[in-house]
Amino acid sequence: QVQLVQSGAEVKKPGASVKVSCKASGYTFSSYAMHWVRQAPGQGLEWIGWINAGNGNSKSSQKFQGRVIITRDTSASTVYMELSSLRSEDTAVYYCAREGHGDWAKFDYWGQGTLVSVSS
Amino acid sequence: QSVLTQPPSASGTPGQRVTISCSGSSFNIGSNPVNWYQQLPVTAPKLLIYSNNQRPSGVPDRFSGSKSGTSASLAISGLQSEDEGDYYCAAWDDSLNAVVFGGGTKLTVL
């Protein structure tokens, strides 16, 4: 069965960086794109960006350009999302989500979420 | 301010039918499929409806989706207490080159 298992909660200071991992299993890793979505406390879902797990090409929302790097390690079937220059507004649960074939906004499997807290 | 517009709340009694709307533009809903996600309390979102009106395996047929022009709707019939949670619509936006979400609708079963 498909599983996406994310790394544990992080506490960071403003200005620092955080790197969240998402380990995939139960399917051919390189055949599906992976997206990152975040949810601030009490707020809705916000798309961060995505990566083609096959060729490694990635793209992020304009809001995060210059601050986010999405990478993958095919040997470990793992995708990473690194967010830099953290500020308090980045406090959120970060999810990885597998893109179902045929639609960039169809996320058929989700990770359990990783809480990133940014506080001085 | 979300690109897709949803009502912030909806409610119904057990057994009732409830609909949740999602309004967009020609750049997103008007030209791309709409997906719906269900987020129950303290859990990750779950794909509920894809490609406007398709249900993934395991999703009860009480849930249905539709799309017309630049708007979409999610209907839940035979409302149950376990349906209580947040519902989000999502689509690709050709202008922003990004996935856009609605602000979410909190469903309460009275």
JSON list of C-alpha atoms in Angstrom, two decimals:
[
{"chain": "A", "resi": 1, "resn": "GLN", "atom": "CA", "xyz": [0.00, 0.00, 0.00]},
{"chain": "A", "resi": 2, "resn": "VAL", "atom": "CA", "xyz": [1.12, 3.54, -0.72]},
{"chain": "A", "resi": 3, "resn": "GLN", "atom": "CA", "xyz": [2.62, 5.32, 2.27]},
{"chain": "A", "resi": 4, "resn": "LEU", "atom": "CA", "xyz": [4.20, 8.73, 2.70]},
{"chain": "A", "resi": 5, "resn": "VAL", "atom": "CA", "xyz": [6.05, 9.08, 6.00]},
{"chain": "A", "resi": 6, "resn": "GLN", "atom": "CA", "xyz": [7.33, 12.49, 6.98]},
{"chain": "A", "resi": 7, "resn": "SER", "atom": "CA", "xyz": [10.04, 13.54, 9.40]},
{"chain": "A", "resi": 8, "resn": "GLY", "atom": "CA", "xyz": [9.26, 14.75, 12.89]},
{"chain": "A", "resi": 9, "resn": "ALA", "atom": "CA", "xyz": [8.31, 18.12, 14.30]},
{"chain": "A", "resi": 10, "resn": "GLU", "atom": "CA", "xyz": [10.82, 20.96, 14.22]},
{"chain": "A", "resi": 11, "resn": "VAL", "atom": "CA", "xyz": [11.30, 24.09, 16.29]},
{"chain": "A", "resi": 12, "resn": "LYS", "atom": "CA", "xyz": [13.31, 26.85, 14.63]},
{"chain": "A", "resi": 13, "resn": "LYS", "atom": "CA", "xyz": [14.32, 30.42, 15.32]},
{"chain": "A", "resi": 14, "resn": "PRO", "atom": "CA", "xyz": [13.52, 33.25, 12.92]},
{"chain": "A", "resi": 15, "resn": "GLY", "atom": "CA", "xyz": [16.04, 33.43, 10.11]},
{"chain": "A", "resi": 16, "resn": "ALA", "atom": "CA", "xyz": [16.93, 29.75, 10.28]},
{"chain": "A", "resi": 17, "resn": "SER", "atom": "CA", "xyz": [16.20, 27.03, 7.72]},
{"chain": "A", "resi": 18, "resn": "VAL", "atom": "CA", "xyz": [14.26, 23.79, 8.02]},
{"chain": "A", "resi": 19, "resn": "LYS", "atom": "CA", "xyz": [14.39, 20.66, 5.89]},
{"chain": "A", "resi": 20, "resn": "VAL", "atom": "CA", "xyz": [11.44, 18.28, 5.96]},
{"chain": "A", "resi": 21, "resn": "SER", "atom": "CA", "xyz": [11.60, 14.82, 4.43]},
{"chain": "A", "resi": 22, "resn": "CYS", "atom": "CA", "xyz": [8.91, 12.59, 2.95]},
{"chain": "A", "resi": 23, "resn": "LYS", "atom": "CA", "xyz": [9.72, 8.91, 2.42]},
{"chain": "A", "resi": 24, "resn": "ALA", "atom": "CA", "xyz": [7.54, 7.12, -0.10]},
{"chain": "A", "resi": 25, "resn": "SER", "atom": "CA", "xyz": [6.80, 3.41, -0.33]},
{"chain": "A", "resi": 26, "resn": "GLY", "atom": "CA", "xyz": [4.37, 1.06, -2.00]},
{"chain": "A", "resi": 27, "resn": "TYR", "atom": "CA", "xyz": [4.73, 2.40, -5.55]},
{"chain": "A", "resi": 28, "resn": "THR", "atom": "CA", "xyz": [7.32, 3.26, -8.20]},
{"chain": "A", "resi": 29, "resn": "PHE", "atom": "CA", "xyz": [8.77, 6.45, -6.76]},
{"chain": "A", "resi": 30, "resn": "SER", "atom": "CA", "xyz": [10.01, 7.99, -10.01]},
{"chain": "A", "resi": 31, "resn": "SER", "atom": "CA", "xyz": [6.64, 7.60, -11.74]},
{"chain": "A", "resi": 32, "resn": "TYR", "atom": "CA", "xyz": [4.79, 10.21, -9.69]},
{"chain": "A", "resi": 33, "resn": "ALA", "atom": "CA", "xyz": [5.30, 13.88, -8.91]},
{"chain": "A", "resi": 34, "resn": "MET", "atom": "CA", "xyz": [5.25, 15.03, -5.29]},
{"chain": "A", "resi": 35, "resn": "HIS", "atom": "CA", "xyz": [3.84, 18.27, -3.98]},
{"chain": "A", "resi": 36, "resn": "TRP", "atom": "CA", "xyz": [4.20, 20.20, -0.74]},
{"chain": "A", "resi": 37, "resn": "VAL", "atom": "CA", "xyz": [1.24, 21.91, 0.91]},
{"chain": "A", "resi": 38, "resn": "ARG", "atom": "CA", "xyz": [1.16, 23.74, 4.21]},
{"chain": "A", "resi": 39, "resn": "GLN", "atom": "CA", "xyz": [-1.53, 24.69, 6.72]},
{"chain": "A", "resi": 40, "resn": "ALA", "atom": "CA", "xyz": [-1.00, 27.44, 9.28]},
{"chain": "A", "resi": 41, "resn": "PRO", "atom": "CA", "xyz": [-2.82, 27.04, 12.62]},
{"chain": "A", "resi": 42, "resn": "GLY", "atom": "CA", "xyz": [-6.55, 27.42, 12.11]},
{"chain": "A", "resi": 43, "resn": "GLN", "atom": "CA", "xyz": [-6.06, 28.29, 8.44]},
{"chain": "A", "resi": 44, "resn": "GLY", "atom": "CA", "xyz": [-6.63, 26.67, 5.06]},
{"chain": "A", "resi": 45, "resn": "LEU", "atom": "CA", "xyz": [-4.36, 24.78, 2.67]},
{"chain": "A", "resi": 46, "resn": "GLU", "atom": "CA", "xyz": [-1.59, 26.58, 0.78]},
{"chain": "A", "resi": 47, "resn": "TRP", "atom": "CA", "xyz": [0.39, 25.10, -2.11]},
{"chain": "A", "resi": 48, "resn": "ILE", "atom": "CA", "xyz": [4.16, 25.43, -1.87]},
{"chain": "A", "resi": 49, "resn": "GLY", "atom": "CA", "xyz": [5.53, 23.62, -4.90]},
{"chain": "A", "resi": 50, "resn": "TRP", "atom": "CA", "xyz": [6.24, 20.30, -6.54]},
{"chain": "A", "resi": 51, "resn": "ILE", "atom": "CA", "xyz": [8.93, 18.06, -7.94]},
{"chain": "A", "resi": 52, "resn": "ASN", "atom": "CA", "xyz": [9.00, 15.59, -10.78]},
{"chain": "A", "resi": 53, "resn": "ALA", "atom": "CA", "xyz": [10.44, 12.59, -8.97]},
{"chain": "A", "resi": 54, "resn": "GLY", "atom": "CA", "xyz": [11.62, 11.12, -12.24]},
{"chain": "A", "resi": 55, "resn": "ASN", "atom": "CA", "xyz": [13.84, 13.90, -13.59]},
{"chain": "A", "resi": 56, "resn": "GLY", "atom": "CA", "xyz": [14.14, 16.09, -10.49]},
{"chain": "A", "resi": 57, "resn": "ASN", "atom": "CA", "xyz": [12.64, 19.21, -12.08]},
{"chain": "A", "resi": 58, "resn": "SER", "atom": "CA", "xyz": [10.88, 21.33, -9.47]},
{"chain": "A", "resi": 59, "resn": "LYS", "atom": "CA", "xyz": [8.75, 24.44, -9.32]},
{"chain": "A", "resi": 60, "resn": "SER", "atom": "CA", "xyz": [7.43, 26.51, -6.47]},
{"chain": "A", "resi": 61, "resn": "SER", "atom": "CA", "xyz": [4.68, 29.02, -5.93]},
{"chain": "A", "resi": 62, "resn": "GLN", "atom": "CA", "xyz": [5.76, 32.58, -6.62]},
{"chain": "A", "resi": 63, "resn": "LYS", "atom": "CA", "xyz": [5.24, 33.34, -2.94]},
{"chain": "A", "resi": 64, "resn": "PHE", "atom": "CA", "xyz": [8.04, 30.97, -1.95]},
{"chain": "A", "resi": 65, "resn": "GLN", "atom": "CA", "xyz": [10.44, 31.46, -4.84]},
{"chain": "A", "resi": 66, "resn": "GLY", "atom": "CA", "xyz": [13.94, 32.14, -3.58]},
{"chain": "A", "resi": 67, "resn": "ARG", "atom": "CA", "xyz": [13.16, 30.62, -0.18]},
{"chain": "A", "resi": 68, "resn": "VAL", "atom": "CA", "xyz": [12.21, 27.03, -0.93]},
{"chain": "A", "resi": 69, "resn": "ILE", "atom": "CA", "xyz": [14.19, 24.18, -2.44]},
{"chain": "A", "resi": 70, "resn": "ILE", "atom": "CA", "xyz": [12.50, 20.89, -3.29]},
{"chain": "A", "resi": 71, "resn": "THR", "atom": "CA", "xyz": [14.75, 17.92, -4.02]},
{"chain": "A", "resi": 72, "resn": "ARG", "atom": "CA", "xyz": [14.55, 14.15, -4.19]},
{"chain": "A", "resi": 73, "resn": "ASP", "atom": "CA", "xyz": [16.77, 11.14, -3.59]},
{"chain": "A", "resi": 74, "resn": "THR", "atom": "CA", "xyz": [15.61, 8.34, -5.83]},
{"chain": "A", "resi": 75, "resn": "SER", "atom": "CA", "xyz": [17.81, 5.76, -4.07]},
{"chain": "A", "resi": 76, "resn": "ALA", "atom": "CA", "xyz": [15.97, 6.51, -0.83]},
{"chain": "A", "resi": 77, "resn": "SER", "atom": "CA", "xyz": [12.54, 7.16, -2.40]},
{"chain": "A", "resi": 78, "resn": "THR", "atom": "CA", "xyz": [12.50, 10.39, -0.44]},
{"chain": "A", "resi": 79, "resn": "VAL", "atom": "CA", "xyz": [11.52, 13.95, -1.28]},
{"chain": "A", "resi": 80, "resn": "TYR", "atom": "CA", "xyz": [12.80, 16.95, 0.68]},
{"chain": "A", "resi": 81, "resn": "MET", "atom": "CA", "xyz": [11.47, 20.46, 1.16]},
{"chain": "A", "resi": 82, "resn": "GLU", "atom": "CA", "xyz": [13.87, 23.06, 2.55]},
{"chain": "A", "resi": 83, "resn": "LEU", "atom": "CA", "xyz": [12.51, 26.46, 3.56]},
{"chain": "A", "resi": 84, "resn": "SER", "atom": "CA", "xyz": [14.94, 29.21, 4.49]},
{"chain": "A", "resi": 85, "resn": "SER", "atom": "CA", "xyz": [14.78, 32.65, 6.14]},
{"chain": "A", "resi": 86, "resn": "LEU", "atom": "CA", "xyz": [12.03, 31.39, 8.41]},
{"chain": "A", "resi": 87, "resn": "ARG", "atom": "CA", "xyz": [9.65, 33.83, 10.02]},
{"chain": "A", "resi": 88, "resn": "SER", "atom": "CA", "xyz": [6.84, 33.40, 12.52]},
{"chain": "A", "resi": 89, "resn": "GLU", "atom": "CA", "xyz": [4.29, 33.26, 9.69]},
{"chain": "A", "resi": 90, "resn": "ASP", "atom": "CA", "xyz": [5.93, 30.04, 8.47]},
{"chain": "A", "resi": 91, "resn": "THR", "atom": "CA", "xyz": [4.66, 28.22, 11.55]},
{"chain": "A", "resi": 92, "resn": "ALA", "atom": "CA", "xyz": [2.46, 25.53, 10.03]},
{"chain": "A", "resi": 93, "resn": "VAL", "atom": "CA", "xyz": [1.93, 21.85, 9.40]},
{"chain": "A", "resi": 94, "resn": "TYR", "atom": "CA", "xyz": [3.73, 20.90, 6.20]},
{"chain": "A", "resi": 95, "resn": "TYR", "atom": "CA", "xyz": [2.35, 18.02, 4.11]},
{"chain": "A", "resi": 96, "resn": "CYS", "atom": "CA", "xyz": [3.78, 16.11, 1.20]},
{"chain": "A", "resi": 97, "resn": "ALA", "atom": "CA", "xyz": [1.19, 14.79, -1.22]},
{"chain": "A", "resi": 98, "resn": "ARG", "atom": "CA", "xyz": [1.52, 12.50, -4.22]},
{"chain": "A", "resi": 99, "resn": "GLU", "atom": "CA", "xyz": [0.11, 13.81, -7.48]},
{"chain": "A", "resi": 100, "resn": "GLY", "atom": "CA", "xyz": [-2.26, 11.41, -9.18]},
{"chain": "A", "resi": 101, "resn": "HIS", "atom": "CA", "xyz": [-1.71, 11.01, -12.90]},
{"chain": "A", "resi": 102, "resn": "GLY", "atom": "CA", "xyz": [-3.47, 13.40, -15.25]},
{"chain": "A", "resi": 103, "resn": "ASP", "atom": "CA", "xyz": [-4.13, 16.38, -12.99]},
{"chain": "A", "resi": 104, "resn": "TRP", "atom": "CA", "xyz": [-1.64, 18.63, -11.23]},
{"chain": "A", "resi": 105, "resn": "ALA", "atom": "CA", "xyz": [-4.11, 19.35, -8.40]},
{"chain": "A", "resi": 106, "resn": "LYS", "atom": "CA", "xyz": [-5.12, 15.75, -7.73]},
{"chain": "A", "resi": 107, "resn": "PHE", "atom": "CA", "xyz": [-3.36, 14.58, -4.58]},
{"chain": "A", "resi": 108, "resn": "ASP", "atom": "CA", "xyz": [-4.27, 10.97, -4.01]},
{"chain": "A", "resi": 109, "resn": "TYR", "atom": "CA", "xyz": [-2.03, 10.23, -1.02]},
{"chain": "A", "resi": 110, "resn": "TRP", "atom": "CA", "xyz": [-0.82, 12.52, 1.75]},
{"chain": "A", "resi": 111, "resn": "GLY", "atom": "CA", "xyz": [1.86, 12.32, 4.40]},
{"chain": "A", "resi": 112, "resn": "GLN", "atom": "CA", "xyz": [0.92, 12.62, 8.05]},
{"chain": "A", "resi": 113, "resn": "GLY", "atom": "CA", "xyz": [2.19, 16.19, 8.26]},
{"chain": "A", "resi": 114, "resn": "THR", "atom": "CA", "xyz": [5.18, 17.81, 9.96]},
{"chain": "A", "resi": 115, "resn": "LEU", "atom": "CA", "xyz": [4.70, 20.68, 12.38]},
{"chain": "A", "resi": 116, "resn": "VAL", "atom": "CA", "xyz": [7.29, 23.42, 11.96]},
{"chain": "A", "resi": 117, "resn": "SER", "atom": "CA", "xyz": [7.22, 26.03, 14.71]},
{"chain": "A", "resi": 118, "resn": "VAL", "atom": "CA", "xyz": [9.14, 29.28, 14.29]},
{"chain": "A", "resi": 119, "resn": "SER", "atom": "CA", "xyz": [9.69, 31.25, 17.46]},
{"chain": "A", "resi": 120, "resn": "SER", "atom": "CA", "xyz": [12.39, 33.30, 19.08]},
{"chain": "B", "resi": 1, "resn": "GLN", "atom": "CA", "xyz": [-7.69, 35.85, 0.20]},
{"chain": "B", "resi": 2, "resn": "SER", "atom": "CA", "xyz": [-8.01, 32.53, -1.63]},
{"chain": "B", "resi": 3, "resn": "VAL", "atom": "CA", "xyz": [-8.14, 32.32, -5.42]},
{"chain": "B", "resi": 4, "resn": "LEU", "atom": "CA", "xyz": [-11.09, 29.93, -5.19]},
{"chain": "B", "resi": 5, "resn": "THR", "atom": "CA", "xyz": [-14.06, 31.13, -3.15]},
{"chain": "B", "resi": 6, "resn": "GLN", "atom": "CA", "xyz": [-15.97, 28.86, -0.78]},
{"chain": "B", "resi": 7, "resn": "PRO", "atom": "CA", "xyz": [-18.50, 29.66, 1.94]},
{"chain": "B", "resi": 8, "resn": "PRO", "atom": "CA", "xyz": [-16.76, 29.54, 5.33]},
{"chain": "B", "resi": 9, "resn": "SER", "atom": "CA", "xyz": [-19.39, 27.32, 6.88]},
{"chain": "B", "resi": 10, "resn": "ALA", "atom": "CA", "xyz": [-22.22, 24.92, 6.10]},
{"chain": "B", "resi": 11, "resn": "SER", "atom": "CA", "xyz": [-24.46, 22.82, 8.29]},
{"chain": "B", "resi": 12, "resn": "GLY", "atom": "CA", "xyz": [-27.19, 20.23, 8.22]},
{"chain": "B", "resi": 13, "resn": "THR", "atom": "CA", "xyz": [-28.93, 17.62, 10.31]},
{"chain": "B", "resi": 14, "resn": "PRO", "atom": "CA", "xyz": [-28.31, 13.88, 9.99]},
{"chain": "B", "resi": 15, "resn": "GLY", "atom": "CA", "xyz": [-29.85, 12.50, 6.82]},
{"chain": "B", "resi": 16, "resn": "GLN", "atom": "CA", "xyz": [-30.06, 15.88, 5.08]},
{"chain": "B", "resi": 17, "resn": "ARG", "atom": "CA", "xyz": [-28.39, 16.91, 1.82]},
{"chain": "B", "resi": 18, "resn": "VAL", "atom": "CA", "xyz": [-25.82, 19.69, 1.90]},
{"chain": "B", "resi": 19, "resn": "THR", "atom": "CA", "xyz": [-24.00, 21.43, -0.94]},
{"chain": "B", "resi": 20, "resn": "ILE", "atom": "CA", "xyz": [-20.76, 23.40, -0.84]},
{"chain": "B", "resi": 21, "resn": "SER", "atom": "CA", "xyz": [-19.90, 25.77, -3.65]},
{"chain": "B", "resi": 22, "resn": "CYS", "atom": "CA", "xyz": [-16.54, 26.73, -5.10]},
{"chain": "B", "resi": 23, "resn": "SER", "atom": "CA", "xyz": [-16.19, 29.72, -7.39]},
{"chain": "B", "resi": 24, "resn": "GLY", "atom": "CA", "xyz": [-13.17, 30.50, -9.56]},
{"chain": "B", "resi": 25, "resn": "SER", "atom": "CA", "xyz": [-12.27, 31.94, -12.92]},
{"chain": "B", "resi": 26, "resn": "SER", "atom": "CA", "xyz": [-11.53, 30.96, -16.51]},
{"chain": "B", "resi": 27, "resn": "PHE", "atom": "CA", "xyz": [-7.89, 30.40, -15.53]},
{"chain": "B", "resi": 28, "resn": "ASN", "atom": "CA", "xyz": [-8.61, 27.66, -13.00]},
{"chain": "B", "resi": 29, "resn": "ILE", "atom": "CA", "xyz": [-12.04, 26.03, -12.72]},
{"chain": "B", "resi": 30, "resn": "GLY", "atom": "CA", "xyz": [-13.02, 27.22, -16.16]},
{"chain": "B", "resi": 31, "resn": "SER", "atom": "CA", "xyz": [-10.20, 25.32, -17.85]},
{"chain": "B", "resi": 32, "resn": "ASN", "atom": "CA", "xyz": [-9.03, 22.60, -15.45]},
{"chain": "B", "resi": 33, "resn": "PRO", "atom": "CA", "xyz": [-10.52, 19.76, -13.41]},
{"chain": "B", "resi": 34, "resn": "VAL", "atom": "CA", "xyz": [-11.71, 20.43, -9.88]},
{"chain": "B", "resi": 35, "resn": "ASN", "atom": "CA", "xyz": [-10.77, 18.25, -6.93]},
{"chain": "B", "resi": 36, "resn": "TRP", "atom": "CA", "xyz": [-12.31, 18.16, -3.47]},
{"chain": "B", "resi": 37, "resn": "TYR", "atom": "CA", "xyz": [-10.56, 17.27, -0.22]},
{"chain": "B", "resi": 38, "resn": "GLN", "atom": "CA", "xyz": [-12.02, 16.29, 3.12]},
{"chain": "B", "resi": 39, "resn": "GLN", "atom": "CA", "xyz": [-10.08, 17.10, 6.28]},
{"chain": "B", "resi": 40, "resn": "LEU", "atom": "CA", "xyz": [-11.46, 15.54, 9.45]},
{"chain": "B", "resi": 41, "resn": "PRO", "atom": "CA", "xyz": [-10.30, 16.96, 12.79]},
{"chain": "B", "resi": 42, "resn": "VAL", "atom": "CA", "xyz": [-6.57, 16.59, 13.44]},
{"chain": "B", "resi": 43, "resn": "THR", "atom": "CA", "xyz": [-5.94, 14.52, 10.30]},
{"chain": "B", "resi": 44, "resn": "ALA", "atom": "CA", "xyz": [-4.32, 15.05, 6.92]},
{"chain": "B", "resi": 45, "resn": "PRO", "atom": "CA", "xyz": [-6.57, 15.97, 4.00]},
{"chain": "B", "resi": 46, "resn": "LYS", "atom": "CA", "xyz": [-8.03, 13.13, 1.96]},
{"chain": "B", "resi": 47, "resn": "LEU", "atom": "CA", "xyz": [-8.99, 13.14, -1.73]},
{"chain": "B", "resi": 48, "resn": "LEU", "atom": "CA", "xyz": [-12.79, 13.03, -1.89]},
{"chain": "B", "resi": 49, "resn": "ILE", "atom": "CA", "xyz": [-13.64, 13.91, -5.50]},
{"chain": "B", "resi": 50, "resn": "TYR", "atom": "CA", "xyz": [-11.32, 14.23, -8.51]},
{"chain": "B", "resi": 51, "resn": "SER", "atom": "CA", "xyz": [-11.81, 15.33, -12.11]},
{"chain": "B", "resi": 52, "resn": "ASN", "atom": "CA", "xyz": [-14.96, 17.28, -11.15]},
{"chain": "B", "resi": 53, "resn": "ASN", "atom": "CA", "xyz": [-17.16, 14.30, -10.34]},
{"chain": "B", "resi": 54, "resn": "GLN", "atom": "CA", "xyz": [-15.13, 11.11, -9.88]},
{"chain": "B", "resi": 55, "resn": "ARG", "atom": "CA", "xyz": [-14.90, 9.28, -6.56]},
{"chain": "B", "resi": 56, "resn": "PRO", "atom": "CA", "xyz": [-11.74, 7.42, -5.53]},
{"chain": "B", "resi": 57, "resn": "SER", "atom": "CA", "xyz": [-12.38, 3.85, -4.48]},
{"chain": "B", "resi": 58, "resn": "GLY", "atom": "CA", "xyz": [-13.65, 3.70, -0.93]},
{"chain": "B", "resi": 59, "resn": "VAL", "atom": "CA", "xyz": [-15.45, 7.04, -1.00]},
{"chain": "B", "resi": 60, "resn": "PRO", "atom": "CA", "xyz": [-19.19, 6.51, -0.45]},
{"chain": "B", "resi": 61, "resn": "ASP", "atom": "CA", "xyz": [-21.57, 7.50, -3.24]},
{"chain": "B", "resi": 62, "resn": "ARG", "atom": "CA", "xyz": [-23.19, 9.94, -0.79]},
{"chain": "B", "resi": 63, "resn": "PHE", "atom": "CA", "xyz": [-20.48, 12.32, -1.99]},
{"chain": "B", "resi": 64, "resn": "SER", "atom": "CA", "xyz": [-20.81, 13.79, -5.47]},
{"chain": "B", "resi": 65, "resn": "GLY", "atom": "CA", "xyz": [-19.25, 16.63, -7.42]},
{"chain": "B", "resi": 66, "resn": "SER", "atom": "CA", "xyz": [-20.26, 18.78, -10.35]},
{"chain": "B", "resi": 67, "resn": "LYS", "atom": "CA", "xyz": [-18.87, 21.66, -12.38]},
{"chain": "B", "resi": 68, "resn": "SER", "atom": "CA", "xyz": [-20.39, 24.30, -14.60]},
{"chain": "B", "resi": 69, "resn": "GLY", "atom": "CA", "xyz": [-18.37, 27.08, -16.18]},
{"chain": "B", "resi": 70, "resn": "THR", "atom": "CA", "xyz": [-16.19, 28.67, -13.51]},
{"chain": "B", "resi": 71, "resn": "SER", "atom": "CA", "xyz": [-17.99, 27.14, -10.53]},
{"chain": "B", "resi": 72, "resn": "ALA", "atom": "CA", "xyz": [-18.08, 23.73, -8.91]},
{"chain": "B", "resi": 73, "resn": "SER", "atom": "CA", "xyz": [-20.12, 22.10, -6.17]},
{"chain": "B", "resi": 74, "resn": "LEU", "atom": "CA", "xyz": [-19.76, 19.28, -3.71]},
{"chain": "B", "resi": 75, "resn": "ALA", "atom": "CA", "xyz": [-22.94, 17.58, -2.54]},
{"chain": "B", "resi": 76, "resn": "ILE", "atom": "CA", "xyz": [-23.23, 15.34, 0.48]},
{"chain": "B", "resi": 77, "resn": "SER", "atom": "CA", "xyz": [-26.45, 13.39, 0.84]},
{"chain": "B", "resi": 78, "resn": "GLY", "atom": "CA", "xyz": [-27.56, 11.34, 3.82]},
{"chain": "B", "resi": 79, "resn": "LEU", "atom": "CA", "xyz": [-25.45, 13.51, 6.11]},
{"chain": "B", "resi": 80, "resn": "GLN", "atom": "CA", "xyz": [-23.73, 11.67, 8.93]},
{"chain": "B", "resi": 81, "resn": "SER", "atom": "CA", "xyz": [-22.03, 12.90, 12.09]},
{"chain": "B", "resi": 82, "resn": "GLU", "atom": "CA", "xyz": [-18.68, 11.56, 10.86]},
{"chain": "B", "resi": 83, "resn": "ASP", "atom": "CA", "xyz": [-18.86, 13.94, 7.87]},
{"chain": "B", "resi": 84, "resn": "GLU", "atom": "CA", "xyz": [-18.12, 16.84, 10.20]},
{"chain": "B", "resi": 85, "resn": "GLY", "atom": "CA", "xyz": [-14.90, 18.53, 9.16]},
{"chain": "B", "resi": 86, "resn": "ASP", "atom": "CA", "xyz": [-13.38, 20.91, 6.62]},
{"chain": "B", "resi": 87, "resn": "TYR", "atom": "CA", "xyz": [-13.82, 20.66, 2.86]},
{"chain": "B", "resi": 88, "resn": "TYR", "atom": "CA", "xyz": [-11.53, 22.24, 0.27]},
{"chain": "B", "resi": 89, "resn": "CYS", "atom": "CA", "xyz": [-11.76, 22.61, -3.48]},
{"chain": "B", "resi": 90, "resn": "ALA", "atom": "CA", "xyz": [-8.59, 22.78, -5.58]},
{"chain": "B", "resi": 91, "resn": "ALA", "atom": "CA", "xyz": [-7.59, 23.25, -9.20]},
{"chain": "B", "resi": 92, "resn": "TRP", "atom": "CA", "xyz": [-4.61, 24.16, -11.33]},
{"chain": "B", "resi": 93, "resn": "ASP", "atom": "CA", "xyz": [-4.42, 27.83, -12.30]},
{"chain": "B", "resi": 94, "resn": "ASP", "atom": "CA", "xyz": [-3.03, 28.48, -15.80]},
{"chain": "B", "resi": 95, "resn": "SER", "atom": "CA", "xyz": [-2.29, 32.13, -15.06]},
{"chain": "B", "resi": 96, "resn": "LEU", "atom": "CA", "xyz": [-0.47, 31.63, -11.77]},
{"chain": "B", "resi": 97, "resn": "ASN", "atom": "CA", "xyz": [1.05, 28.30, -12.85]},
{"chain": "B", "resi": 98, "resn": "ALA", "atom": "CA", "xyz": [0.16, 27.02, -9.43]},
{"chain": "B", "resi": 99, "resn": "VAL", "atom": "CA", "xyz": [-2.28, 24.81, -7.57]},
{"chain": "B", "resi": 100, "resn": "VAL", "atom": "CA", "xyz": [-4.93, 26.97, -5.96]},
{"chain": "B", "resi": 101, "resn": "PHE", "atom": "CA", "xyz": [-7.21, 26.03, -3.09]},
{"chain": "B", "resi": 102, "resn": "GLY", "atom": "CA", "xyz": [-10.47, 27.39, -1.79]},
{"chain": "B", "resi": 103, "resn": "GLY", "atom": "CA", "xyz": [-10.43, 28.84, 1.70]},
{"chain": "B", "resi": 104, "resn": "GLY", "atom": "CA", "xyz": [-12.24, 25.80, 3.04]},
{"chain": "B", "resi": 105, "resn": "THR", "atom": "CA", "xyz": [-15.77, 25.18, 4.32]},
{"chain": "B", "resi": 106, "resn": "LYS", "atom": "CA", "xyz": [-16.36, 23.97, 7.84]},
{"chain": "B", "resi": 107, "resn": "LEU", "atom": "CA", "xyz": [-19.23, 21.48, 7.84]},
{"chain": "B", "resi": 108, "resn": "THR", "atom": "CA", "xyz": [-21.19, 21.07, 11.05]},
{"chain": "B", "resi": 109, "resn": "VAL", "atom": "CA", "xyz": [-23.67, 18.24, 11.57]},
{"chain": "B", "resi": 110, "resn": "LEU", "atom": "CA", "xyz": [-26.28, 19.55, 13.97]}
]
